[in-house]
Amino acid sequence: MVRGRISRLSVRDVRFPTSLGGHGSDAMVSAHTDPDYSAAYVVIETDAEDGIKGCGITFTLGKGTEVVVCAVNALAHHVLNKDLKDIVGDFRGFYRQLTSDGQLRWIGPEKGVVHLATAAVLNAVWDLWAKQEGKPVWKLLVDMDPRTLVSCIDFRYITDVLTEEDALEILQKGQVGKKEREKQMLAQGYPAYTTSCAWLGYSDDTLKQLCAQALKDGWTRFKVKVGADLQDDVRRCQIIRDMIGLEKTLMMDANQRWDVPEAVEWMSKLAKFKPLWIEEPTSPDDILGHATISKCHNRVIFKQLLQAKALQFLQIDSCRLGSVNENLSVLLMAKKFEIPVCPHAGGVGLCELVQHLIIFDYISVSASLENRMCEYVDHLHEHFKYPVMIQRASYMPPKDPGYSTEMKEESVKKHQYPDGEVWKKLLAAQEN
Amino acid sequence: MVRGRISRLSVRDVRFPTSLGGHGSDAMVSAHTDPDYSAAYVVIETDAEDGIKGCGITFTLGKGTEVVVCAVNALAHHVLNKDLKDIVGDFRGFYRQLTSDGQLRWIGPEKGVVHLATAAVLNAVWDLWAKQEGKPVWKLLVDMDPRTLVSCIDFRYITDVLTEEDALEILQKGQVGKKEREKQMLAQGYPAYTTSCAWLGYSDDTLKQLCAQALKDGWTRFKVKVGADLQDDVRRCQIIRDMIGLEKTLMMDANQRWDVPEAVEWMSKLAKFKPLWIEEPTSPDDILGHATISKCHNRVIFKQLLQAKALQFLQIDSCRLGSVNENLSVLLMAKKFEIPVCPHAGGVGLCELVQHLIIFDYISVSASLENRMCEYVDHLHEHFKYPVMIQRASYMPPKDPGYSTEMKEESVKKHQYPDGEVWKKLLAAQEN
């Protein structure tokens, strides 16, 4: 089925001026500049005559997107003029080629800008592959035989915890009951939680209003951003707990705001609000700082958090890790340690992408929904051609072929930085 | 003494075509593309009429330098139009501003491309400051009172191991005997070891010849690159040990080539050559992978390596960490754990810069030379205005004001990528 040679790769800097509304503000960014949710948006084309394009994104916060765009261009020669068949036929080798480029590796490796760029490129490849197969990515993964799945994973630096044989064994066990779980997902969807109510930039009134609406819409799990001001946090957590009651689930996210002793002290003051977890209390590099849940930049960091038993929940990210490939390795390690995966989402497109991974995880790997849920933020979905569908606070499995990464061309054009219509106006207004 | 407002920041992509000669090849890069030693080269100017410029570099391997250049430009607005007095008067605040930019932080934080760019910018600031004070950076640091030194350090994420008070105490103790150690440095220099003899790309004959010459020049400490092929490593280590004898010091560097089990097995085969250390056996992110010595990307990683007792030697880098500021915090943590610091150097300019840090470390912090030495590679020094001076296998303290970061304008012009004379010729030749 797989066909064509990659004949073109384009990448665009797409920014949404979210800083104007205080959406997406957390403790780290609100202390400085508010974020403009953005993406480096990659489109790859082939010489096949089917007209199918692969679209990939990585999420960014505004400034710096141009740096990621620059890194995507630096990676482009690894993709151009390759047959898609050769790429996915030796996906591990291709992943290794991208992440171990002798010269580019120095400015990573497998972290920060180059890894975000790698994710954008690989996300486009997965989108293209799934579209050619006529399946959404989650279904492509679910239907793939374990050996092929494992051949997509680079085990470098994790074999002390997960070998190829371990991975195969987990995936083979996951075949049992798969059909039923797939049916269940299609009928009920994957449980989600909402972060949309409680950004730091919102007034108490907005907070209350959004919370009331979310309850009406059937949400039972809520996340609140904390960490900028303790008194403020106490007041806001009180408001939310009063509204949602004790039986509903509340999570907290400090977005790397604290040092280790500070985190311990601060959280002792917030413990009475019974958070299920505290997310990113300190530096994402601090394995020994014992995060309860953490977004990490690669599988090596996740491996250690699991080894050190520093995680009670594990938070994958579709754009910070090296696409589906690296996320597969992390899902399998989490299964080995029996740690529930609760993906990070929100931003631009993170919900669209990560739903594929978590639905696959349930059907083929974890086979459990206990203590599991996927973040949801009701934001910017209108710019996607195949936006997420939420029903009864659950992600309904996408049915369109691909990775749900494709943006509407009109949205991209309008929001290109700095020459799109939206930015031209904003920048002109700033100058006046 | 400090004066002027930063009126201009320029950054250039400077590459040396070292891949043509096989210099600088290690296990990671030789498997792929050979490196072209390169730098993002930053120059800042002020409106003071002294004509003094601050020069800063960060080291890269060729491709990707343009990505770092792009990131420097993204940081430039934090520097431009600031008074140098205000920057160095609250250097901790300025460091925090650069590393915690609300939007740019996402594409790091404090790692990879943005951190390399931060280092280049801050290195230029330190060069400017020292030049205005008429002192080399090491002397500026040695003469600085402990409170001011500490005010340059961002303690975020490390206070569980090193507080401001701890740092002050260490520095105050370091005052004892400082004058004598400074004299000693000026007379004898800081012990160095050489990596120039044993790159992977060299033939056995070249290896022997370089080794013989190094012995003649008085070198007593040697590092060999390993990790690509075990039989090859055994043969090369045998050659070197045969030439240098058992009483001289040999170190090995695997440049992140192995998984943890592989590292253990491989090194058991090389143990008979009695290496003092094995450098970067596995991923630099793998704290629990127990490296003996490791180059790390920020103070948070170093902190954990010290906490986990995973390091027996600690390897700072003048361009991967956030300049003098972050290196200060790492030197102080190393002192607290009594782990010897043996800096990483080589590349372009790394020797020039890091000598300032290690000489300061000896005079004001560690007060010991036991098990301590600084890497030296005899390479590309001719492009610097104030090149390192090695005498009797020791770094002689530089006397020119600044951070030894300034490159010869002619060299920069010639090697600018892709428009400098050297690259124009090479690229034209490639096309034919």
Tab-separated table of N, CA and C in Angstrom, chain A residues 147-226:
chain	number	residue	atom	x	y	z
A	147	ARG	N	5.705	-7.389	15.696
A	147	ARG	CA	7.084	-7.267	15.194
A	147	ARG	C	7.306	-5.967	14.429
A	148	THR	N	6.333	-5.570	13.642
A	148	THR	CA	6.461	-4.319	12.893
A	148	THR	C	6.441	-3.131	13.845
A	149	LEU	N	5.546	-3.185	14.834
A	149	LEU	CA	5.496	-2.125	15.839
A	149	LEU	C	6.857	-1.935	16.503
A	150	VAL	N	7.425	-3.045	16.925
A	150	VAL	CA	8.707	-2.993	17.630
A	150	VAL	C	9.817	-2.475	16.715
A	151	SER	N	9.678	-2.747	15.417
A	151	SER	CA	10.711	-2.290	14.485
A	151	SER	C	10.678	-0.775	14.274
A	152	CYS	N	9.661	-0.118	14.808
A	152	CYS	CA	9.603	1.360	14.736
A	152	CYS	C	10.351	2.027	15.889
A	153	ILE	N	10.738	1.241	16.885
A	153	ILE	CA	11.281	1.802	18.128
A	153	ILE	C	12.798	1.738	18.153
A	154	ASP	N	13.435	2.840	18.540
A	154	ASP	CA	14.868	2.843	18.787
A	154	ASP	C	15.094	2.543	20.270
A	155	PHE	N	15.680	1.394	20.566
A	155	PHE	CA	15.875	0.984	21.963
A	155	PHE	C	17.169	1.536	22.569
A	156	ARG	N	17.887	2.333	21.808
A	156	ARG	CA	19.149	2.845	22.331
A	156	ARG	C	18.940	3.564	23.676
A	157	TYR	N	19.761	3.247	24.620
A	157	TYR	CA	19.783	3.842	25.967
A	157	TYR	C	18.668	3.342	26.890
A	158	ILE	N	17.809	2.432	26.414
A	158	ILE	CA	16.786	1.941	27.336
A	158	ILE	C	16.822	0.424	27.516
A	159	THR	N	17.809	-0.246	26.905
A	159	THR	CA	17.798	-1.709	26.969
A	159	THR	C	18.020	-2.237	28.383
A	160	ASP	N	18.527	-1.393	29.287
A	160	ASP	CA	18.652	-1.877	30.666
A	160	ASP	C	17.288	-2.005	31.336
A	161	VAL	N	16.266	-1.428	30.720
A	161	VAL	CA	14.920	-1.481	31.286
A	161	VAL	C	13.944	-2.194	30.352
A	162	LEU	N	14.091	-1.978	29.065
A	162	LEU	CA	13.179	-2.576	28.097
A	162	LEU	C	13.954	-3.033	26.867
A	163	THR	N	13.964	-4.345	26.645
A	163	THR	CA	14.603	-4.858	25.434
A	163	THR	C	13.537	-5.091	24.370
A	164	GLU	N	13.983	-5.373	23.169
A	164	GLU	CA	13.074	-5.677	22.082
A	164	GLU	C	12.189	-6.875	22.451
A	165	GLU	N	12.768	-7.837	23.122
A	165	GLU	CA	12.015	-9.040	23.502
A	165	GLU	C	10.932	-8.696	24.530
A	166	ASP	N	11.301	-7.863	25.508
A	166	ASP	CA	10.298	-7.406	26.484
A	166	ASP	C	9.121	-6.762	25.770
A	167	ALA	N	9.464	-5.877	24.809
A	167	ALA	CA	8.426	-5.127	24.106
A	167	ALA	C	7.495	-6.065	23.351
A	168	LEU	N	8.102	-7.040	22.679
A	168	LEU	CA	7.305	-8.020	21.926
A	168	LEU	C	6.359	-8.780	22.841
A	169	GLU	N	6.886	-9.175	23.975
A	169	GLU	CA	6.089	-9.957	24.923
A	169	GLU	C	4.881	-9.139	25.398
A	170	ILE	N	5.125	-7.877	25.730
A	170	ILE	CA	4.032	-7.011	26.189
A	170	ILE	C	2.977	-6.878	25.098
A	171	LEU	N	3.440	-6.640	23.873
A	171	LEU	CA	2.491	-6.444	22.775
A	171	LEU	C	1.730	-7.732	22.452
A	172	GLN	N	2.400	-8.863	22.587
A	172	GLN	CA	1.699	-10.116	22.316
A	172	GLN	C	0.633	-10.395	23.367
A	173	LYS	N	0.967	-10.119	24.615
A	173	LYS	CA	-0.054	-10.251	25.669
A	173	LYS	C	-1.223	-9.316	25.407
A	174	GLY	N	-0.898	-8.128	24.849
A	174	GLY	CA	-1.941	-7.125	24.595
A	174	GLY	C	-2.944	-7.527	23.526
A	175	GLN	N	-2.631	-8.616	22.791
A	175	GLN	CA	-3.570	-9.072	21.756
A	175	GLN	C	-4.858	-9.630	22.373
A	176	VAL	N	-4.734	-10.154	23.592
A	176	VAL	CA	-5.899	-10.754	24.254
A	176	VAL	C	-6.928	-9.672	24.598
A	177	GLY	N	-8.132	-9.846	24.090
A	177	GLY	CA	-9.206	-8.898	24.428
A	177	GLY	C	-9.170	-7.606	23.625
A	178	LYS	N	-8.285	-7.550	22.652
A	178	LYS	CA	-8.111	-6.336	21.854
A	178	LYS	C	-9.404	-5.921	21.139
A	179	LYS	N	-10.028	-6.876	20.509
A	179	LYS	CA	-11.245	-6.583	19.729
A	179	LYS	C	-12.308	-5.913	20.606
A	180	GLU	N	-12.489	-6.458	21.820
A	180	GLU	CA	-13.500	-5.911	22.728
A	180	GLU	C	-13.131	-4.482	23.131
A	181	ARG	N	-11.871	-4.286	23.407
A	181	ARG	CA	-11.463	-2.941	23.842
A	181	ARG	C	-11.624	-1.934	22.703
A	182	GLU	N	-11.368	-2.381	21.498
A	182	GLU	CA	-11.564	-1.471	20.360
A	182	GLU	C	-13.038	-1.080	20.247
A	183	LYS	N	-13.914	-2.067	20.373
A	183	LYS	CA	-15.351	-1.779	20.330
A	183	LYS	C	-15.741	-0.807	21.427
A	184	GLN	N	-15.206	-1.064	22.619
A	184	GLN	CA	-15.506	-0.209	23.770
A	184	GLN	C	-15.078	1.239	23.506
A	185	MET	N	-13.876	1.397	22.946
A	185	MET	CA	-13.388	2.746	22.634
A	185	MET	C	-14.308	3.431	21.635
A	186	LEU	N	-14.685	2.692	20.593
A	186	LEU	CA	-15.531	3.291	19.551
A	186	LEU	C	-16.886	3.704	20.125
A	187	ALA	N	-17.366	2.966	21.103
A	187	ALA	CA	-18.676	3.284	21.675
A	187	ALA	C	-18.578	4.366	22.740
A	188	GLN	N	-17.568	4.269	23.604
A	188	GLN	CA	-17.543	5.154	24.779
A	188	GLN	C	-16.449	6.207	24.757
A	189	GLY	N	-15.418	5.968	23.976
A	189	GLY	CA	-14.321	6.925	23.952
A	189	GLY	C	-13.376	6.769	25.132
A	190	TYR	N	-12.318	7.581	25.131
A	190	TYR	CA	-11.285	7.514	26.168
A	190	TYR	C	-11.495	8.648	27.159
A	191	PRO	N	-11.507	8.352	28.461
A	191	PRO	CA	-11.790	9.393	29.453
A	191	PRO	C	-10.839	10.587	29.378
A	192	ALA	N	-11.404	11.774	29.482
A	192	ALA	CA	-10.616	13.005	29.387
A	192	ALA	C	-10.764	13.829	30.661
A	193	TYR	N	-9.824	14.727	30.892
A	193	TYR	CA	-10.013	15.735	31.945
A	193	TYR	C	-9.815	17.110	31.343
A	194	THR	N	-10.351	18.127	31.984
A	194	THR	CA	-10.282	19.460	31.394
A	194	THR	C	-9.349	20.403	32.151
A	195	THR	N	-8.566	21.140	31.383
A	195	THR	CA	-7.691	22.163	31.946
A	195	THR	C	-8.214	23.553	31.568
A	196	SER	N	-9.312	23.580	30.842
A	196	SER	CA	-9.767	24.846	30.269
A	196	SER	C	-10.302	25.834	31.297
A	197	CYS	N	-10.700	25.360	32.485
A	197	CYS	CA	-11.373	26.255	33.440
A	197	CYS	C	-10.411	27.130	34.226
A	198	ALA	N	-9.225	26.620	34.499
A	198	ALA	CA	-8.462	27.212	35.604
A	198	ALA	C	-7.055	27.650	35.253
A	199	TRP	N	-6.915	28.417	34.195
A	199	TRP	CA	-5.626	29.034	33.897
A	199	TRP	C	-5.368	30.145	34.895
A	200	LEU	N	-4.103	30.452	35.117
A	200	LEU	CA	-3.756	31.477	36.102
A	200	LEU	C	-4.274	32.857	35.718
A	201	GLY	N	-4.363	33.136	34.441
A	201	GLY	CA	-4.740	34.491	34.016
A	201	GLY	C	-6.220	34.814	34.208
A	202	TYR	N	-7.035	33.792	34.510
A	202	TYR	CA	-8.473	34.031	34.592
A	202	TYR	C	-8.877	34.664	35.924
A	203	SER	N	-9.890	35.512	35.883
A	203	SER	CA	-10.455	36.088	37.115
A	203	SER	C	-11.274	35.012	37.824
A	204	ASP	N	-11.555	35.243	39.095
A	204	ASP	CA	-12.367	34.284	39.849
A	204	ASP	C	-13.736	34.087	39.194
A	205	ASP	N	-14.285	35.159	38.677
A	205	ASP	CA	-15.602	35.057	38.033
A	205	ASP	C	-15.565	34.161	36.802
A	206	THR	N	-14.559	34.373	35.975
A	206	THR	CA	-14.400	33.528	34.789
A	206	THR	C	-14.224	32.074	35.211
A	207	LEU	N	-13.393	31.879	36.214
A	207	LEU	CA	-13.141	30.542	36.757
A	207	LEU	C	-14.457	29.862	37.135
A	208	LYS	N	-15.291	30.589	37.910
A	208	LYS	CA	-16.570	30.018	38.363
A	208	LYS	C	-17.489	29.694	37.192
A	209	GLN	N	-17.532	30.620	36.277
A	209	GLN	CA	-18.428	30.461	35.141
A	209	GLN	C	-18.022	29.259	34.278
A	210	LEU	N	-16.703	29.139	34.032
A	210	LEU	CA	-16.220	28.034	33.205
A	210	LEU	C	-16.408	26.697	33.911
A	211	CYS	N	-16.218	26.724	35.203
A	211	CYS	CA	-16.364	25.519	36.005
A	211	CYS	C	-17.831	25.044	35.981
A	212	ALA	N	-18.738	25.972	36.136
A	212	ALA	CA	-20.167	25.633	36.115
A	212	ALA	C	-20.542	25.027	34.769
A	213	GLN	N	-20.041	25.640	33.696
A	213	GLN	CA	-20.339	25.144	32.360
A	213	GLN	C	-19.775	23.742	32.154
A	214	ALA	N	-18.540	23.544	32.636
A	214	ALA	CA	-17.887	22.242	32.472
A	214	ALA	C	-18.673	21.157	33.210
A	215	LEU	N	-19.151	21.484	34.402
A	215	LEU	CA	-19.957	20.514	35.152
A	215	LEU	C	-21.223	20.164	34.368
A	216	LYS	N	-21.827	21.191	33.813
A	216	LYS	CA	-23.032	20.976	33.010
A	216	LYS	C	-22.730	20.063	31.812
A	217	ASP	N	-21.522	20.218	31.237
A	217	ASP	CA	-21.151	19.417	30.068
A	217	ASP	C	-20.719	18.004	30.427
A	218	GLY	N	-20.730	17.694	31.711
A	218	GLY	CA	-20.439	16.322	32.112
A	218	GLY	C	-19.011	16.049	32.542
A	219	TRP	N	-18.185	17.089	32.689
A	219	TRP	CA	-16.801	16.875	33.110
A	219	TRP	C	-16.758	16.457	34.584
A	220	THR	N	-15.870	15.523	34.884
A	220	THR	CA	-15.742	15.063	36.274
A	220	THR	C	-14.307	15.183	36.780
A	221	ARG	N	-13.396	15.603	35.863
A	221	ARG	CA	-11.975	15.678	36.234
A	221	ARG	C	-11.425	17.016	35.775
A	222	PHE	N	-10.755	17.710	36.682
A	222	PHE	CA	-10.360	19.103	36.456
A	222	PHE	C	-8.899	19.317	36.834
A	223	LYS	N	-8.221	20.162	36.052
A	223	LYS	CA	-6.856	20.502	36.454
A	223	LYS	C	-6.731	22.004	36.654
A	224	VAL	N	-6.025	22.379	37.721
A	224	VAL	CA	-5.822	23.795	38.023
A	224	VAL	C	-4.323	24.108	37.995
A	225	LYS	N	-3.995	25.259	37.426
A	225	LYS	CA	-2.603	25.707	37.382
A	225	LYS	C	-2.279	26.415	38.693
A	226	VAL	N	-1.155	26.066	39.288
A	226	VAL	CA	-0.748	26.685	40.555
A	226	VAL	C	0.716	27.109	40.473
